[in-house]
Amino acid sequence: MRKEIYGYLAVIAAASMWGIGGSAAKALMNQDITPFLLVKIRLTLAFLLMVAGLFCYNRQLLVIPRREIAYFAVLGTAGMALLQFFYFYTISLTNVATAVFLQYLAPVLMAVYAVLFEKEKLGWQRGSAVGLATLGGLMIMLNAGSTNISLLGLASGLMAAVVMAFNTIYGRRGVRQYHPLTVVTYSFFFAALFWWLVSPDAWTAGVIHAGNWWLFMYIAVFATVVPFLLYFTGMRFLSPTNVGVTACLEPVIAAGVAYLTLGEVMGWLQSCGGLLVIGAVILLQTSSEPQAAEAKDKQADIV
């Protein structure tokens, strides 16, 4: 039970950092920084910081078997790289609250996957938590003035949800066998490499002012490296469904920060939605229903 508490605290902290980071990203895009450029700089800086840190902390964590290169390549490209892009692209087309809500339809997809493919029984508590979190996110989005969403923005946001669900489910294998530092480092590496190959001219796809670099560094450290470490750490102790629902706190935090810093709308409907999400997380933490992944996690050998 203590390990589960650590898992919840880690995911809550990650969601808080991502929620604040969404407003920082929107501030950059309001200054003519494109999603392509933002994603490339974010992932490149994050990878370089991780390598420098591990080189000083424990170089052995940078060593992986050759047979695992394909696994991390898929996790970094199909998971991390596309997740970053679709999230920021949706923000550029809509607003922070809408982008975060659409991305956090992922717990619904995770729950469906768990029931259909892992034969996991959600139970009334976890099922209710998924429903409350989704409804709360919808209320946050509607109150943010997002009733007129472009088809492209909707499609991008839904793709972010699909990729986030994949990243969480597929990433479980990595954190069961390797240290989260190793998983995050190689995810960043292959994600950055993907965007360098796909969009080599992205450096010219926006205008970077000298004063923007502190925001880039903030996003790289406190909206990328630290929260993803916390998120993958939480995945070691919680099922994908519980991780996804707990991370739904991000829309609550993102909406509050966007209201305070970007002047985005926040009213009674948004506040009620936030309370529903908080209630969903509390319901999960007080749930006595077993997690299907719990027994497997206890047997995991972390390198």
Tab-separated table of C-alpha atoms in Angstrom:
chain	number	residue	atom	x	y	z
A	1	MET	CA	0.000	0.000	0.000
A	2	ARG	CA	2.894	2.335	0.775
A	3	LYS	CA	4.284	1.804	-2.721
A	4	GLU	CA	0.906	2.745	-4.195
A	5	ILE	CA	0.960	5.981	-2.200
A	6	TYR	CA	4.398	6.773	-3.640
A	7	GLY	CA	3.000	6.051	-7.099
A	8	TYR	CA	0.047	8.408	-6.625
A	9	LEU	CA	2.262	11.179	-5.233
A	10	ALA	CA	4.667	10.824	-8.164
A	11	VAL	CA	1.891	11.052	-10.782
A	12	ILE	CA	0.186	13.966	-8.990
A	13	ALA	CA	3.482	15.867	-8.943
A	14	ALA	CA	4.008	15.109	-12.646
A	15	ALA	CA	0.502	16.326	-13.499
A	16	SER	CA	1.116	19.541	-11.578
A	17	MET	CA	4.306	20.267	-13.497
A	18	TRP	CA	2.694	19.487	-16.850
A	19	GLY	CA	-0.249	21.709	-15.977
A	20	ILE	CA	2.040	24.670	-15.400
A	21	GLY	CA	4.164	23.785	-18.426
A	22	GLY	CA	1.139	23.990	-20.739
A	23	SER	CA	0.795	27.704	-20.061
A	24	ALA	CA	4.532	28.220	-20.596
A	25	ALA	CA	4.225	26.478	-23.972
A	26	LYS	CA	1.223	28.603	-24.937
A	27	ALA	CA	3.194	31.731	-24.017
A	28	LEU	CA	5.947	30.675	-26.439
A	29	MET	CA	3.494	29.923	-29.227
A	30	ASN	CA	1.959	33.352	-28.704
A	31	GLN	CA	5.421	34.660	-29.664
A	32	ASP	CA	5.528	32.906	-33.055
A	33	ILE	CA	7.172	29.704	-31.843
A	34	THR	CA	5.674	26.825	-33.841
A	35	PRO	CA	4.787	23.432	-32.274
A	36	PHE	CA	7.452	21.772	-34.456
A	37	LEU	CA	10.171	24.052	-33.153
A	38	LEU	CA	8.989	23.817	-29.555
A	39	VAL	CA	8.882	20.011	-29.574
A	40	LYS	CA	12.323	19.714	-31.159
A	41	ILE	CA	14.018	22.091	-28.722
A	42	ARG	CA	12.174	20.617	-25.734
A	43	LEU	CA	13.166	17.021	-26.478
A	44	THR	CA	16.736	17.862	-27.489
A	45	LEU	CA	17.411	19.878	-24.346
A	46	ALA	CA	15.743	17.215	-22.190
A	47	PHE	CA	17.900	14.450	-23.677
A	48	LEU	CA	21.133	16.419	-23.262
A	49	LEU	CA	20.263	17.202	-19.642
A	50	MET	CA	19.495	13.531	-18.912
A	51	VAL	CA	22.736	12.292	-20.479
A	52	ALA	CA	24.807	14.876	-18.599
A	53	GLY	CA	23.084	13.990	-15.334
A	54	LEU	CA	23.460	10.224	-15.739
A	55	PHE	CA	27.068	10.564	-16.873
A	56	CYS	CA	27.817	12.163	-13.496
A	57	TYR	CA	25.357	10.107	-11.413
A	58	ASN	CA	25.567	6.536	-12.723
A	59	ARG	CA	26.867	5.772	-16.215
A	60	GLN	CA	25.643	2.184	-15.970
A	61	LEU	CA	22.093	3.433	-16.351
A	62	LEU	CA	22.977	4.452	-19.912
A	63	VAL	CA	23.763	0.841	-20.840
A	64	ILE	CA	21.032	-1.263	-22.439
A	65	PRO	CA	21.227	-4.593	-24.328
A	66	ARG	CA	21.347	-4.276	-28.094
A	67	ARG	CA	18.151	-6.307	-28.391
A	68	GLU	CA	16.241	-3.548	-26.519
A	69	ILE	CA	17.081	-0.779	-28.997
A	70	ALA	CA	13.983	-1.560	-31.068
A	71	TYR	CA	11.738	-1.401	-27.995
A	72	PHE	CA	13.034	2.011	-26.924
A	73	ALA	CA	12.908	3.272	-30.514
A	74	VAL	CA	9.189	2.479	-30.667
A	75	LEU	CA	8.559	3.979	-27.221
A	76	GLY	CA	10.442	7.143	-28.136
A	77	THR	CA	8.883	7.687	-31.562
A	78	ALA	CA	5.350	6.237	-31.445
A	79	GLY	CA	5.026	7.294	-27.817
A	80	MET	CA	7.075	10.264	-26.671
A	81	ALA	CA	7.675	12.108	-29.970
A	82	LEU	CA	4.077	12.025	-31.203
A	83	LEU	CA	2.652	12.747	-27.748
A	84	GLN	CA	4.663	15.941	-27.510
A	85	PHE	CA	3.666	17.084	-30.974
A	86	PHE	CA	-0.064	16.385	-30.834
A	87	TYR	CA	-0.351	18.028	-27.406
A	88	PHE	CA	1.395	21.256	-28.436
A	89	TYR	CA	-0.250	21.290	-31.856
A	90	THR	CA	-3.674	21.068	-30.209
A	91	ILE	CA	-2.766	23.949	-27.891
A	92	SER	CA	-1.808	26.043	-30.923
A	93	LEU	CA	-5.167	25.288	-32.590
A	94	THR	CA	-7.380	25.656	-29.510
A	95	ASN	CA	-6.376	26.560	-25.957
A	96	VAL	CA	-4.660	24.917	-22.997
A	97	ALA	CA	-7.837	23.604	-21.333
A	98	THR	CA	-9.142	22.011	-24.542
A	99	ALA	CA	-5.827	20.393	-25.425
A	100	VAL	CA	-5.404	18.929	-21.962
A	101	PHE	CA	-8.987	17.629	-21.805
A	102	LEU	CA	-8.772	15.890	-25.181
A	103	GLN	CA	-5.433	14.341	-24.245
A	104	TYR	CA	-6.905	13.083	-20.982
A	105	LEU	CA	-9.514	11.014	-22.705
A	106	ALA	CA	-6.597	8.549	-22.569
A	107	PRO	CA	-7.762	6.961	-19.253
A	108	VAL	CA	-10.963	5.874	-21.001
A	109	LEU	CA	-8.888	4.165	-23.691
A	110	MET	CA	-6.644	2.603	-21.043
A	111	ALA	CA	-9.668	1.277	-19.161
A	112	VAL	CA	-11.116	-0.248	-22.344
A	113	TYR	CA	-7.759	-1.852	-23.134
A	114	ALA	CA	-7.469	-3.260	-19.606
A	115	VAL	CA	-10.926	-4.819	-19.755
A	116	LEU	CA	-10.673	-6.218	-23.294
A	117	PHE	CA	-7.062	-7.371	-23.484
A	118	GLU	CA	-5.888	-7.818	-19.895
A	119	LYS	CA	-9.178	-9.176	-18.535
A	120	GLU	CA	-9.027	-6.596	-15.766
A	121	LYS	CA	-12.155	-5.885	-13.730
A	122	LEU	CA	-12.481	-2.166	-13.134
A	123	GLY	CA	-15.076	-2.402	-10.365
A	124	TRP	CA	-17.489	0.367	-9.515
A	125	GLN	CA	-14.910	2.595	-7.804
A	126	ARG	CA	-12.366	2.675	-10.605
A	127	GLY	CA	-15.076	2.792	-13.263
A	128	SER	CA	-16.705	5.725	-11.484
A	129	ALA	CA	-13.326	7.457	-11.206
A	130	VAL	CA	-12.810	7.219	-14.983
A	131	GLY	CA	-16.292	8.648	-15.567
A	132	LEU	CA	-15.889	11.485	-13.056
A	133	ALA	CA	-12.478	12.467	-14.433
A	134	THR	CA	-13.796	12.528	-18.009
A	135	LEU	CA	-16.900	14.542	-17.090
A	136	GLY	CA	-14.805	16.970	-15.047
A	137	GLY	CA	-12.407	17.503	-17.939
A	138	LEU	CA	-15.316	18.126	-20.302
A	139	MET	CA	-16.730	20.789	-17.951
A	140	ILE	CA	-13.326	22.476	-17.771
A	141	MET	CA	-13.068	22.552	-21.554
A	142	LEU	CA	-16.603	23.885	-22.144
A	143	ASN	CA	-16.155	26.653	-19.600
A	144	ALA	CA	-12.925	27.660	-21.363
A	145	GLY	CA	-14.946	28.883	-24.327
A	146	SER	CA	-14.191	25.861	-26.508
A	147	THR	CA	-17.611	25.060	-27.930
A	148	ASN	CA	-16.361	25.908	-31.449
A	149	ILE	CA	-13.497	23.475	-31.897
A	150	SER	CA	-12.018	23.059	-35.367
A	151	LEU	CA	-12.051	19.581	-36.859
A	152	LEU	CA	-8.256	19.638	-37.063
A	153	GLY	CA	-7.953	20.663	-33.407
A	154	LEU	CA	-10.328	17.890	-32.345
A	155	ALA	CA	-8.493	15.271	-34.412
A	156	SER	CA	-5.123	16.388	-33.033
A	157	GLY	CA	-6.379	16.265	-29.445
A	158	LEU	CA	-7.874	12.805	-29.889
A	159	MET	CA	-4.597	11.579	-31.372
A	160	ALA	CA	-2.834	12.914	-28.270
A	161	ALA	CA	-5.163	10.740	-26.178
A	162	VAL	CA	-4.428	7.646	-28.278
A	163	VAL	CA	-0.675	8.212	-28.112
A	164	MET	CA	-0.752	8.905	-24.364
A	165	ALA	CA	-2.623	5.642	-23.766
A	166	PHE	CA	-0.085	3.779	-25.914
A	167	ASN	CA	2.847	5.463	-24.153
A	168	THR	CA	1.536	4.423	-20.726
A	169	ILE	CA	0.597	0.847	-21.625
A	170	TYR	CA	3.668	0.145	-23.759
A	171	GLY	CA	5.975	1.914	-21.309
A	172	ARG	CA	5.085	-0.444	-18.437
A	173	ARG	CA	7.427	-3.105	-19.753
A	174	GLY	CA	10.323	-0.658	-19.749
A	175	VAL	CA	9.867	0.536	-16.169
A	176	ARG	CA	9.449	-3.040	-14.937
A	177	GLN	CA	12.822	-4.049	-16.352
A	178	TYR	CA	14.864	-0.836	-16.221
A	179	HIS	CA	15.326	2.180	-14.010
A	180	PRO	CA	12.965	5.068	-14.900
A	181	LEU	CA	16.035	7.223	-15.606
A	182	THR	CA	17.075	4.797	-18.335
A	183	VAL	CA	13.583	4.619	-19.837
A	184	VAL	CA	13.152	8.391	-19.902
A	185	THR	CA	16.628	9.047	-21.352
A	186	TYR	CA	16.220	6.700	-24.302
A	187	SER	CA	12.641	7.854	-24.875
A	188	PHE	CA	13.908	11.425	-25.174
A	189	PHE	CA	16.774	10.336	-27.432
A	190	PHE	CA	14.633	8.520	-29.988
A	191	ALA	CA	11.916	11.177	-29.812
A	192	ALA	CA	14.442	13.973	-30.495
A	193	LEU	CA	16.092	11.914	-33.246
A	194	PHE	CA	12.684	11.342	-34.854
A	195	TRP	CA	11.954	15.061	-35.075
A	196	TRP	CA	15.433	15.894	-36.362
A	197	LEU	CA	14.924	13.385	-39.179
A	198	VAL	CA	11.304	14.256	-39.935
A	199	SER	CA	11.644	18.043	-39.788
A	200	PRO	CA	15.309	19.011	-40.206
A	201	ASP	CA	14.343	22.582	-41.106
A	202	ALA	CA	12.189	23.134	-38.013
A	203	TRP	CA	14.742	25.586	-36.618
A	204	THR	CA	13.600	28.046	-39.257
A	205	ALA	CA	9.901	27.368	-38.591
A	206	GLY	CA	9.691	30.034	-35.917
A	207	VAL	CA	11.400	33.074	-34.481
A	208	ILE	CA	13.402	32.601	-31.278
A	209	HIS	CA	14.105	35.704	-29.243
A	210	ALA	CA	16.859	35.809	-26.651
A	211	GLY	CA	14.332	36.210	-23.863
A	212	ASN	CA	12.585	32.975	-24.864
A	213	TRP	CA	15.394	30.664	-23.826
A	214	TRP	CA	14.547	30.739	-20.139
A	215	LEU	CA	11.067	29.475	-21.042
A	216	PHE	CA	12.597	26.719	-23.188
A	217	MET	CA	14.839	25.685	-20.285
A	218	TYR	CA	11.915	25.760	-17.874
A	219	ILE	CA	9.860	23.531	-20.186
A	220	ALA	CA	12.798	21.143	-20.734
A	221	VAL	CA	13.479	20.707	-17.011
A	222	PHE	CA	10.223	21.225	-15.138
A	223	ALA	CA	7.700	20.274	-17.831
A	224	THR	CA	9.665	17.424	-19.410
A	225	VAL	CA	12.563	15.782	-17.547
A	226	VAL	CA	11.256	15.905	-13.974
A	227	PRO	CA	7.563	15.143	-14.619
A	228	PHE	CA	8.277	12.275	-17.021
A	229	LEU	CA	10.613	10.742	-14.447
A	230	LEU	CA	7.848	11.026	-11.867
A	231	TYR	CA	5.244	9.662	-14.293
A	232	PHE	CA	7.289	6.597	-15.224
A	233	THR	CA	8.105	6.047	-11.557
A	234	GLY	CA	4.393	6.058	-10.752
A	235	MET	CA	3.840	3.464	-13.487
A	236	ARG	CA	5.977	1.027	-11.505
A	237	PHE	CA	3.427	0.934	-8.695
A	238	LEU	CA	0.040	1.631	-10.340
A	239	SER	CA	-2.039	0.177	-13.169
A	240	PRO	CA	-2.332	2.196	-16.406
A	241	THR	CA	-5.943	3.103	-15.607
A	242	ASN	CA	-5.050	4.472	-12.176
A	243	VAL	CA	-2.068	6.353	-13.593
A	244	GLY	CA	-4.221	7.894	-16.311
A	245	VAL	CA	-7.030	8.993	-14.009
A	246	THR	CA	-4.633	10.480	-11.456
A	247	ALA	CA	-2.843	12.403	-14.211
A	248	CYS	CA	-6.222	13.964	-15.055
A	249	LEU	CA	-5.378	16.497	-12.360
A	250	GLU	CA	-3.361	18.207	-15.088
A	251	PRO	CA	-6.424	19.855	-16.693
A	252	VAL	CA	-7.416	21.293	-13.316
A	253	ILE	CA	-3.964	22.746	-12.746
A	254	ALA	CA	-3.551	23.833	-16.375
A	255	ALA	CA	-6.891	25.666	-16.343
A	256	GLY	CA	-6.028	27.456	-13.096
A	257	VAL	CA	-2.579	28.508	-14.310
A	258	ALA	CA	-3.942	29.591	-17.715
A	259	TYR	CA	-6.556	31.687	-15.914
A	260	LEU	CA	-3.918	33.394	-13.764
A	261	THR	CA	-1.214	33.918	-16.406
A	262	LEU	CA	-2.878	33.924	-19.838
A	263	GLY	CA	-6.252	35.416	-19.044
A	264	GLU	CA	-8.180	32.328	-20.207
A	265	VAL	CA	-11.741	32.063	-18.875
A	266	MET	CA	-12.490	30.229	-15.625
A	267	GLY	CA	-15.975	30.129	-14.113
A	268	TRP	CA	-18.262	28.033	-11.957
A	269	LEU	CA	-18.555	25.197	-14.494
A	270	GLN	CA	-14.789	24.904	-14.727
A	271	SER	CA	-14.466	24.955	-10.955
A	272	CYS	CA	-17.063	22.181	-10.614
A	273	GLY	CA	-15.218	20.168	-13.246
A	274	GLY	CA	-12.020	20.529	-11.281
A	275	LEU	CA	-13.741	19.278	-8.143
A	276	LEU	CA	-15.006	16.216	-10.039
A	277	VAL	CA	-11.467	15.363	-11.169
A	278	ILE	CA	-10.145	15.786	-7.638
A	279	GLY	CA	-12.978	13.575	-6.403
A	280	ALA	CA	-12.029	10.910	-8.967
A	281	VAL	CA	-8.427	10.856	-7.748
A	282	ILE	CA	-9.548	10.622	-4.103
A	283	LEU	CA	-11.922	7.786	-5.021
A	284	LEU	CA	-9.041	5.882	-6.612
A	285	GLN	CA	-6.769	6.344	-3.615
A	286	THR	CA	-9.426	5.114	-1.183
A	287	SER	CA	-10.392	2.193	-3.420
A	288	SER	CA	-9.971	-1.294	-1.992
A	289	GLU	CA	-10.197	-2.897	-5.429
A	290	PRO	CA	-7.020	-4.762	-6.442
A	291	GLN	CA	-5.015	-3.694	-9.435
A	292	ALA	CA	-4.294	-6.262	-12.090
A	293	ALA	CA	-0.756	-4.997	-12.560
A	294	GLU	CA	0.086	-5.010	-8.869
A	295	ALA	CA	1.248	-8.608	-8.621
A	296	LYS	CA	3.360	-8.281	-11.739
A	297	ASP	CA	5.004	-5.106	-10.475
A	298	LYS	CA	6.002	-6.764	-7.225
A	299	GLN	CA	7.825	-9.425	-9.206
A	300	ALA	CA	9.565	-6.969	-11.503
A	301	ASP	CA	13.324	-6.858	-11.529
A	302	ILE	CA	14.486	-3.279	-11.942
A	303	VAL	CA	17.987	-3.037	-13.399
